[in-house]
Amino acid sequence: MIALSLAEIAEIVGGQPHDIPDPSVTVTGPVVIDSRQVAAGSLFVAFAGEHVDGHDYARRAFEAGCAAVLAARPVGVPAIVVDDVQAALGALARDVVRRLGTEVVALTGSSGKTSTKDLIAQVLQRHAPTVFTPGSLNNEIGLPLTALTASADTRHLVLEMGARGVGHIRYLTGLTPPRIGLVLNVGTAHIGEFGGRDQIALAKGELVEGLPEDGCAVLNADDPLVRAMASRTKARVLFFGEAKDADVRAENVRLTASGQPSFSLHTPSGCSDVTLRLYGEHHVSNALAAAAVAHELGMSADEIARALSEAGTLSRWRMEVTERPDGVTVVNDAYNANPESMRAALRALAAMGTGRRTWAVLGPMAELGDDSLAEHDAVGRLAVRLNVSKLVAVGGREASWLQLGAYNEGSWGEESVHVSDAQAAVDLLRSELRPGDVVLVKASRSIGLERVALALLEGAVEGEVAAR
């Protein structure tokens, strides 16, 4: 964060100093919410959570070197006390971003946000100093914390914005107003909470509604609900996709023998060829979104294509491909799942496993509401239609729906099996995997199915296992 005195921070957040002998003391370190991450000169933000109250760790944070605590009550060490800690954190981020004048790029969508954000960051880093959301810290706490890591030399601030209801993205854009707003897609993730795709579209479109007249709305031309958002913004619109009228588009899309997408990138400034290091055709849309943002920020088609072709996976457990010494390939995509990302991952597995045995180890998809049974059934059926050798459905009722869909779609009932938990899946795979097999592991984050992928890679000697 840029250096600010405690007196300045108190004024920005509307707080009252407590136990601060010298208000001119400057915050020079990071803003953190975990006392274990405190460094000299930090600002420790004390949140009262459901299970842990950050105020109880205020003294520990001060003894570790923090300059002060942002808190909801006096804590016996130097503190700025406010009525609402979350609102104060947001106000501080808003003020710092305003002072810096950095270019804010915000993106949202039902699926692919984090992968696309990582691509945008890797491309823009070649252009100028860039700060971006780590992992999926895309909510009302994670977003301001990311913004506060920007410094005086930061040119681009790339922020992922998540939503679990109407109004959430509007709140986030108020904290860090973007000039460039990207909407990837409108799918069925969290549809049970939103109440329908129209409501999801309403929420996602709040991003482009908040753009200024001199801003740019980057919209997916291949998604009708996203394309329609052009009417909701006063900013200039830049379309990306495979549609013929897209400003930034892909032509001649194909997959390499290992399942990595290759295509011809067309932008208003020229054309260039791209071969991604990522796996699965669904990453073409993500790459086009990143290319559109980079084009808007002045990069040439050749620069963009080169950066995209060299970009890798930054966030863990997202199509993380690792080959074991015995030739078994493990695809850990267990960070999260929704119907769209499940279908994309299964298609990627089918492409990667051409001529090999393929295993889809799938768990439940959360927050689908009344659509849950139909969506799980459809994913199970798709696994069979894509000739996945074996579906292993892991977990309770929703997993049984996955297995039933595959069973009803299959010919002999041998295409699928239902197991109770992650350990049962590991035991099955260890007994039946053969060299050359490809294993996909995917489920909603709350299921913790990454344990299956990690167990399959246990005991690998460093240097023998190559993550690709």
Coordinates of C-alpha atoms in Angstrom, one line a residue:
M1 CA 0.0 0.0 0.0
I2 CA 1.1 3.6 -0.5
A3 CA 2.4 5.1 2.7
L4 CA -0.2 6.8 4.8
S5 CA -0.1 8.1 8.4
L6 CA -2.5 6.8 11.0
A7 CA -4.0 10.3 11.1
E8 CA -4.7 10.2 7.4
I9 CA -6.2 6.7 7.6
A10 CA -8.5 7.7 10.5
E11 CA -9.7 10.7 8.4
I12 CA -10.3 8.5 5.3
V13 CA -12.3 5.8 7.2
G14 CA -14.0 8.2 9.6
G15 CA -12.5 6.5 12.6
Q16 CA -11.4 7.5 16.1
P17 CA -7.8 7.0 17.2
H18 CA -7.4 4.9 20.4
D19 CA -4.1 4.4 22.3
I20 CA -2.2 6.0 19.5
P21 CA 0.6 8.1 21.0
D22 CA 1.8 9.4 17.7
P23 CA -0.8 9.9 14.8
S24 CA 2.1 10.7 12.4
V25 CA 3.2 7.0 12.5
T26 CA 3.1 5.7 8.9
V27 CA 1.6 2.5 7.6
T28 CA 4.3 1.2 5.2
G29 CA 3.5 -2.5 5.2
P30 CA 0.7 -4.6 3.9
V31 CA -3.0 -4.4 5.0
V32 CA -3.8 -7.9 6.4
I33 CA -6.7 -9.7 8.2
D34 CA -4.6 -12.6 9.5
S35 CA -2.2 -11.8 12.4
R36 CA 0.2 -14.4 11.1
Q37 CA 0.8 -12.3 7.9
V38 CA 1.7 -9.1 9.8
A39 CA 5.0 -7.4 8.8
A40 CA 6.6 -4.3 10.1
G41 CA 4.5 -1.3 9.4
S42 CA 1.3 -3.3 8.6
L43 CA -2.3 -2.3 9.2
F44 CA -4.1 -5.2 10.8
V45 CA -7.8 -5.3 10.1
A46 CA -9.8 -7.1 12.9
F47 CA -12.9 -8.8 11.6
A48 CA -15.2 -10.6 14.0
G49 CA -16.0 -13.8 12.2
E50 CA -18.4 -16.7 13.0
H51 CA -15.7 -18.7 14.7
V52 CA -12.7 -16.4 15.2
D53 CA -12.7 -12.7 16.3
G54 CA -9.7 -10.8 14.9
H55 CA -9.9 -8.4 17.9
D56 CA -8.6 -11.2 20.1
Y57 CA -5.4 -11.2 18.0
A58 CA -4.8 -7.4 18.1
R59 CA -2.0 -7.6 20.7
R60 CA -0.3 -10.4 18.9
A61 CA -0.4 -8.4 15.6
F62 CA 1.0 -5.3 17.4
E63 CA 3.8 -7.3 18.9
A64 CA 4.6 -8.7 15.5
G65 CA 5.1 -5.2 14.2
C66 CA 1.9 -3.7 12.9
A67 CA 1.6 0.0 13.1
A68 CA -2.1 -0.1 14.2
V69 CA -5.3 -2.1 14.2
L70 CA -8.4 -1.2 12.3
A71 CA -11.1 -2.3 14.7
A72 CA -14.7 -2.1 15.8
R73 CA -13.7 -1.4 19.5
P74 CA -10.7 -0.5 21.5
V75 CA -8.2 -3.3 21.8
G76 CA -5.6 -2.1 24.2
V77 CA -3.0 -1.3 21.5
P78 CA -2.9 1.5 18.9
A79 CA -6.1 1.3 16.9
I80 CA -8.4 3.2 14.6
V81 CA -12.0 2.4 15.8
V82 CA -14.8 2.5 13.3
D83 CA -18.5 1.5 13.4
D84 CA -18.2 -0.9 10.4
V85 CA -14.8 -2.5 9.8
Q86 CA -15.8 -3.8 6.3
A87 CA -17.0 -0.4 5.2
A88 CA -13.9 1.2 6.5
L89 CA -11.7 -1.3 4.6
G90 CA -13.6 -0.5 1.5
A91 CA -13.3 3.3 2.0
L92 CA -9.5 2.9 2.4
A93 CA -9.2 0.9 -0.8
R94 CA -11.4 3.4 -2.7
D95 CA -9.2 6.4 -1.5
V96 CA -5.9 4.6 -2.3
V97 CA -7.1 3.6 -5.8
R98 CA -8.2 7.2 -6.5
R99 CA -4.9 8.6 -5.4
L100 CA -2.9 6.2 -7.5
G101 CA -5.0 6.8 -10.7
T102 CA -4.2 3.3 -11.9
E103 CA -6.1 1.7 -14.7
V104 CA -8.7 -0.6 -13.1
V105 CA -9.9 -3.7 -15.1
A106 CA -12.8 -5.6 -13.5
L107 CA -14.2 -8.9 -14.7
T108 CA -17.1 -11.2 -13.7
G109 CA -18.9 -14.2 -15.1
S110 CA -20.5 -17.4 -14.0
S111 CA -17.4 -19.5 -14.8
G112 CA -13.9 -19.0 -15.9
K113 CA -13.3 -15.8 -13.9
T114 CA -10.1 -16.9 -12.2
S115 CA -8.5 -18.5 -15.2
T116 CA -9.3 -15.5 -17.3
K117 CA -8.0 -13.1 -14.6
D118 CA -4.8 -15.0 -14.5
L119 CA -4.4 -14.8 -18.3
I120 CA -5.1 -11.0 -18.3
A121 CA -2.5 -10.5 -15.6
Q122 CA 0.2 -12.5 -17.4
V123 CA -0.5 -10.6 -20.6
L124 CA -0.6 -7.1 -19.1
Q125 CA 2.5 -7.8 -17.0
R126 CA 4.5 -7.7 -20.2
H127 CA 3.0 -4.2 -20.9
A128 CA 3.4 -2.5 -17.5
P129 CA 3.5 -3.2 -13.7
T130 CA 0.3 -5.1 -12.9
V131 CA -1.4 -6.1 -9.6
F132 CA -4.2 -8.7 -9.7
T133 CA -6.5 -10.7 -7.5
P134 CA -4.7 -13.7 -6.0
G135 CA -6.7 -16.9 -6.4
S136 CA -10.4 -16.2 -6.0
L137 CA -10.4 -13.4 -3.4
N138 CA -13.2 -11.6 -5.3
N139 CA -15.6 -10.6 -2.5
E140 CA -16.2 -7.5 -0.4
I141 CA -13.1 -8.3 1.7
G142 CA -10.7 -9.9 -0.8
L143 CA -11.2 -7.2 -3.4
P144 CA -10.2 -4.2 -1.3
L145 CA -7.3 -6.1 0.2
T146 CA -6.0 -6.7 -3.4
A147 CA -6.5 -3.1 -4.3
L148 CA -4.5 -2.0 -1.3
T149 CA -1.4 -4.0 -2.5
A150 CA -1.1 -1.5 -5.4
S151 CA 1.8 0.9 -5.2
A152 CA 2.9 4.1 -6.9
D153 CA 4.3 2.2 -10.0
T154 CA 1.2 0.1 -10.5
R155 CA -0.2 0.7 -14.0
H156 CA -2.9 -1.9 -14.2
L157 CA -5.1 -3.2 -11.4
V158 CA -7.0 -6.4 -12.5
L159 CA -9.8 -7.3 -10.1
E160 CA -12.1 -10.4 -10.2
M161 CA -15.6 -9.6 -8.9
G162 CA -17.9 -12.3 -7.6
A163 CA -21.5 -12.1 -6.7
R164 CA -24.0 -14.2 -4.8
G165 CA -26.9 -11.8 -5.4
V166 CA -28.1 -8.7 -7.1
G167 CA -26.3 -5.6 -5.8
H168 CA -23.1 -7.3 -4.9
I169 CA -21.1 -6.2 -8.0
R170 CA -22.6 -2.7 -7.8
Y171 CA -21.1 -2.5 -4.3
L172 CA -17.7 -3.7 -5.5
T173 CA -17.5 -1.3 -8.5
G174 CA -18.2 1.5 -6.0
L175 CA -15.1 0.5 -4.1
T176 CA -12.7 0.3 -7.1
P177 CA -14.5 2.0 -10.1
P178 CA -13.2 0.3 -13.3
R179 CA -12.7 1.9 -16.7
I180 CA -12.7 -1.5 -18.4
G181 CA -15.4 -4.0 -17.4
L182 CA -15.4 -7.6 -18.7
V183 CA -18.3 -10.0 -18.6
L184 CA -17.5 -13.6 -19.5
N185 CA -20.8 -15.5 -19.4
V186 CA -24.0 -16.0 -17.7
G187 CA -24.4 -19.6 -16.6
T188 CA -26.0 -21.6 -13.8
A189 CA -23.4 -21.2 -11.0
H190 CA -25.2 -20.3 -7.8
I191 CA -28.5 -20.4 -9.6
G192 CA -30.2 -21.7 -6.5
E193 CA -29.3 -18.5 -4.7
F194 CA -30.0 -16.1 -7.5
G195 CA -33.3 -17.7 -8.5
G196 CA -32.7 -17.9 -12.3
R197 CA -30.4 -17.0 -15.1
D198 CA -32.2 -13.7 -15.7
Q199 CA -31.3 -12.7 -12.2
I200 CA -27.7 -13.8 -12.7
A201 CA -27.6 -11.6 -15.8
L202 CA -29.1 -8.7 -13.9
A203 CA -26.3 -9.1 -11.3
K204 CA -23.4 -9.6 -13.7
G205 CA -24.5 -6.6 -15.8
E206 CA -24.1 -4.3 -12.9
L207 CA -20.4 -4.2 -13.8
V208 CA -21.0 -2.5 -17.2
E209 CA -23.6 -0.2 -15.7
G210 CA -20.9 1.3 -13.5
L211 CA -18.5 2.1 -16.3
P212 CA -17.8 5.8 -17.3
E213 CA -18.5 7.2 -20.8
D214 CA -14.9 7.0 -21.7
G215 CA -14.7 3.4 -20.5
C216 CA -14.9 0.1 -22.4
A217 CA -17.3 -2.8 -21.8
V218 CA -15.8 -6.1 -23.0
L219 CA -18.6 -8.5 -23.7
N220 CA -18.9 -12.1 -24.9
A221 CA -20.5 -12.0 -28.3
D222 CA -21.2 -15.8 -28.1
D223 CA -23.5 -15.5 -25.0
P224 CA -26.8 -13.8 -25.8
L225 CA -27.4 -12.7 -22.2
V226 CA -24.0 -11.0 -22.2
R227 CA -24.3 -9.5 -25.6
A228 CA -27.6 -7.9 -24.5
M229 CA -25.7 -6.0 -21.8
A230 CA -24.4 -3.6 -24.5
S231 CA -27.7 -1.7 -24.0
R232 CA -27.0 -1.3 -20.2
T233 CA -23.8 0.7 -20.5
K234 CA -22.8 4.2 -21.6
A235 CA -19.3 3.0 -22.3
R236 CA -17.9 1.9 -25.7
V237 CA -18.5 -1.8 -26.3
L238 CA -15.8 -4.3 -27.5
F239 CA -17.1 -7.8 -28.4
F240 CA -15.0 -10.9 -28.2
G241 CA -15.8 -14.5 -29.2
E242 CA -16.0 -16.8 -32.2
A243 CA -19.0 -14.9 -33.7
K244 CA -18.2 -13.3 -37.1
D245 CA -19.0 -9.8 -35.9
A246 CA -16.8 -10.0 -32.8
D247 CA -14.1 -7.3 -32.6
V248 CA -11.7 -9.8 -31.1
R249 CA -12.3 -13.3 -32.4
A250 CA -10.8 -16.8 -32.9
E251 CA -10.7 -18.6 -36.2
N252 CA -9.5 -22.1 -37.1
V253 CA -9.8 -23.4 -33.5
R254 CA -8.3 -26.8 -33.0
L255 CA -6.7 -28.9 -30.3
T256 CA -3.2 -30.3 -30.2
A257 CA -2.7 -34.0 -29.6
S258 CA -2.4 -33.2 -25.8
G259 CA -5.7 -31.2 -25.7
Q260 CA -4.2 -27.7 -25.8
P261 CA -6.2 -25.1 -27.9
S262 CA -4.6 -23.5 -31.0
F263 CA -6.3 -20.7 -33.0
S264 CA -5.8 -17.6 -35.2
L265 CA -6.3 -14.5 -33.1
H266 CA -8.0 -11.6 -35.0
T267 CA -8.0 -8.1 -33.4
P268 CA -8.7 -4.7 -34.9
S269 CA -5.0 -4.1 -35.0
G270 CA -4.0 -7.4 -36.7
C271 CA -3.9 -11.1 -36.6
S272 CA -1.5 -13.7 -35.0
D273 CA -1.5 -17.4 -34.1
V274 CA -1.9 -18.6 -30.6
T275 CA -1.3 -22.0 -29.0
L276 CA -2.2 -22.1 -25.3
R277 CA -0.4 -24.0 -22.6
L278 CA -3.7 -24.6 -20.9
Y279 CA -5.9 -27.6 -21.5
G280 CA -9.4 -27.6 -23.0
E281 CA -11.2 -25.8 -25.8
H282 CA -13.1 -23.7 -23.2
H283 CA -10.0 -21.7 -22.6
V284 CA -10.3 -20.2 -26.1
S285 CA -13.1 -17.9 -24.9
N286 CA -11.0 -17.0 -21.8
A287 CA -8.0 -16.1 -24.0
L288 CA -10.1 -14.0 -26.3
A289 CA -11.4 -12.1 -23.3
A290 CA -7.9 -11.4 -22.2
A291 CA -6.9 -10.4 -25.7
A292 CA -9.7 -7.9 -25.9
V293 CA -8.6 -6.3 -22.6
A294 CA -5.0 -6.2 -23.8
H295 CA -6.0 -4.7 -27.1
E296 CA -8.0 -1.9 -25.4
L297 CA -4.8 -1.1 -23.4
G298 CA -2.7 -0.7 -26.5
M299 CA -1.0 -4.1 -27.1
S300 CA -0.5 -5.4 -30.6
A301 CA -1.9 -8.7 -31.9
D302 CA 1.6 -10.2 -32.0
E303 CA 2.4 -9.1 -28.4
I304 CA -0.9 -10.5 -27.2
A305 CA -0.5 -13.8 -29.0
R306 CA 3.0 -14.3 -27.7
A307 CA 2.0 -13.5 -24.1
L308 CA -1.0 -15.8 -24.3
S309 CA 1.1 -18.7 -25.8
E310 CA 3.5 -18.5 -22.9
A311 CA 0.9 -18.0 -20.1
G312 CA 0.4 -20.8 -17.6
T313 CA -1.9 -21.7 -14.7
L314 CA -1.4 -19.4 -11.7
S315 CA -4.2 -20.5 -9.4
R316 CA -4.1 -24.0 -7.9
W317 CA -6.5 -26.8 -8.7
R318 CA -7.8 -25.4 -12.0
M319 CA -7.0 -27.9 -14.8
E320 CA -3.7 -28.5 -13.0
V321 CA -2.2 -31.3 -15.1
T322 CA 0.5 -33.5 -13.6
E323 CA 2.1 -36.6 -15.1
R324 CA 3.2 -39.4 -12.7
P325 CA 6.4 -41.3 -13.3
D326 CA 4.3 -44.3 -14.4
G327 CA 2.6 -42.3 -17.1
V328 CA -0.7 -41.7 -15.3
T329 CA -1.9 -38.1 -15.9
V330 CA -3.8 -36.5 -13.1
V331 CA -5.9 -33.4 -13.9
N332 CA -6.8 -31.6 -10.7
D333 CA -9.7 -29.3 -11.4
A334 CA -11.2 -29.6 -8.0
Y335 CA -11.3 -26.0 -6.9
N336 CA -14.9 -25.5 -7.9
A337 CA -17.6 -26.8 -10.2
N338 CA -20.9 -25.8 -11.9
P339 CA -22.7 -27.3 -14.9
E340 CA -20.8 -25.2 -17.5
S341 CA -17.3 -25.9 -16.0
M342 CA -18.1 -29.6 -15.6
R343 CA -19.0 -29.9 -19.2
A344 CA -15.9 -28.0 -20.3
A345 CA -13.7 -30.2 -18.1
L346 CA -15.2 -33.4 -19.4
R347 CA -14.6 -32.3 -23.0
A348 CA -11.0 -31.4 -22.1
L349 CA -10.6 -34.9 -20.6
A350 CA -12.0 -36.5 -23.7
A351 CA -9.5 -34.5 -25.9
M352 CA -6.5 -35.2 -23.7
G353 CA -7.3 -38.9 -23.4
T354 CA -7.5 -39.7 -27.1
G355 CA -6.3 -43.3 -27.4
R356 CA -6.0 -43.7 -23.6
R357 CA -8.3 -44.8 -20.8
T358 CA -10.0 -41.9 -19.1
W359 CA -11.5 -41.5 -15.6
A360 CA -13.8 -38.7 -14.5
V361 CA -13.9 -38.5 -10.7
L362 CA -16.7 -36.1 -10.0
G363 CA -18.5 -34.9 -6.9
P364 CA -21.6 -32.8 -6.4
M365 CA -22.2 -29.3 -7.7
A366 CA -23.5 -27.0 -5.0
E367 CA -26.2 -24.3 -5.0
L368 CA -28.2 -25.4 -8.0
G369 CA -31.5 -25.3 -6.3
D370 CA -34.4 -27.0 -8.1
D371 CA -32.2 -27.6 -11.1
S372 CA -29.8 -29.9 -9.2
L373 CA -31.2 -33.3 -10.1
A374 CA -31.4 -32.4 -13.9
E375 CA -28.0 -30.9 -14.0
H376 CA -26.3 -33.8 -12.2
D377 CA -28.1 -36.3 -14.4
A378 CA -27.0 -34.3 -17.6
V379 CA -23.4 -34.3 -16.5
G380 CA -23.4 -38.1 -15.9
R381 CA -24.9 -38.6 -19.3
L382 CA -22.4 -36.4 -21.0
A383 CA -19.5 -38.4 -19.6
V384 CA -20.9 -41.5 -21.3
R385 CA -21.5 -39.6 -24.6
L386 CA -17.9 -38.4 -24.6
N387 CA -16.7 -42.0 -24.2
V388 CA -15.1 -41.4 -20.8
S389 CA -14.0 -44.9 -19.8
K390 CA -15.2 -44.6 -16.2
L391 CA -17.2 -42.1 -14.2
V392 CA -16.5 -42.3 -10.4
A393 CA -19.3 -40.3 -8.6
V394 CA -18.1 -39.4 -5.1
G395 CA -20.4 -38.4 -2.3
G396 CA -24.1 -38.4 -1.3
R397 CA -27.4 -37.8 -3.0
E398 CA -26.2 -35.5 -5.8
A399 CA -23.3 -37.9 -6.6
S400 CA -25.8 -40.7 -7.0
W401 CA -27.7 -38.6 -9.6
L402 CA -24.4 -38.2 -11.5
Q403 CA -24.0 -42.0 -11.5
L404 CA -27.6 -42.7 -12.4
G405 CA -27.4 -40.4 -15.4
A406 CA -24.3 -42.2 -16.7
Y407 CA -25.9 -45.6 -15.9
N408 CA -29.1 -44.7 -17.8
E409 CA -27.1 -43.4 -20.8
G410 CA -24.6 -46.3 -20.9
S411 CA -24.9 -49.6 -22.6
W412 CA -24.0 -52.2 -19.9
G413 CA -23.9 -50.2 -16.7
E414 CA -20.1 -50.5 -16.5
E415 CA -19.4 -46.9 -17.4
S416 CA -20.0 -45.6 -13.9
V417 CA -19.7 -46.4 -10.2
H418 CA -20.8 -44.5 -7.0
V419 CA -18.5 -44.4 -4.0
S420 CA -19.2 -42.8 -0.6
D421 CA -16.2 -40.5 -0.1
A422 CA -12.8 -39.4 -1.3
Q423 CA -10.9 -42.2 0.4
A424 CA -13.1 -44.8 -1.3
A425 CA -12.4 -43.1 -4.6
V426 CA -8.6 -43.2 -3.9
D427 CA -8.8 -46.9 -3.0
L428 CA -10.6 -47.7 -6.2
L429 CA -8.3 -45.8 -8.4
R430 CA -5.1 -47.1 -6.8
S431 CA -6.3 -50.7 -7.4
E432 CA -7.4 -50.1 -11.0
L433 CA -5.3 -47.4 -12.6
R434 CA -2.9 -48.4 -15.4
P435 CA 0.1 -46.6 -16.9
G436 CA -1.2 -44.1 -19.5
D437 CA -4.6 -43.5 -17.9
V438 CA -5.9 -39.9 -17.6
V439 CA -7.8 -39.0 -14.4
L440 CA -9.9 -35.8 -14.0
V441 CA -10.9 -34.8 -10.5
K442 CA -13.7 -32.1 -10.2
A443 CA -16.4 -31.0 -7.8
S444 CA -17.7 -28.0 -5.9
R445 CA -15.1 -26.6 -3.5
S446 CA -17.0 -27.5 -0.4
I447 CA -16.6 -31.2 -1.2
G448 CA -12.8 -31.1 -0.9
L449 CA -12.3 -33.6 -3.7
E450 CA -8.8 -32.2 -4.3
R451 CA -7.8 -34.8 -1.7
V452 CA -8.2 -37.5 -4.4
A453 CA -5.8 -35.8 -6.8
L454 CA -3.3 -35.1 -4.1
A455 CA -3.4 -38.7 -2.8
L456 CA -2.8 -40.0 -6.4
L457 CA 0.3 -37.9 -6.5
E458 CA 1.7 -38.8 -3.0
G459 CA 5.2 -40.2 -2.9
A460 CA 6.3 -38.7 -6.2
V461 CA 9.9 -37.8 -6.1
E462 CA 10.7 -34.2 -6.9
G463 CA 11.9 -34.0 -10.5
E464 CA 10.0 -37.2 -11.5
V465 CA 6.6 -35.5 -11.6
A466 CA 6.2 -32.8 -14.1
A467 CA 3.4 -30.3 -13.8
R468 CA 2.5 -29.0 -17.3

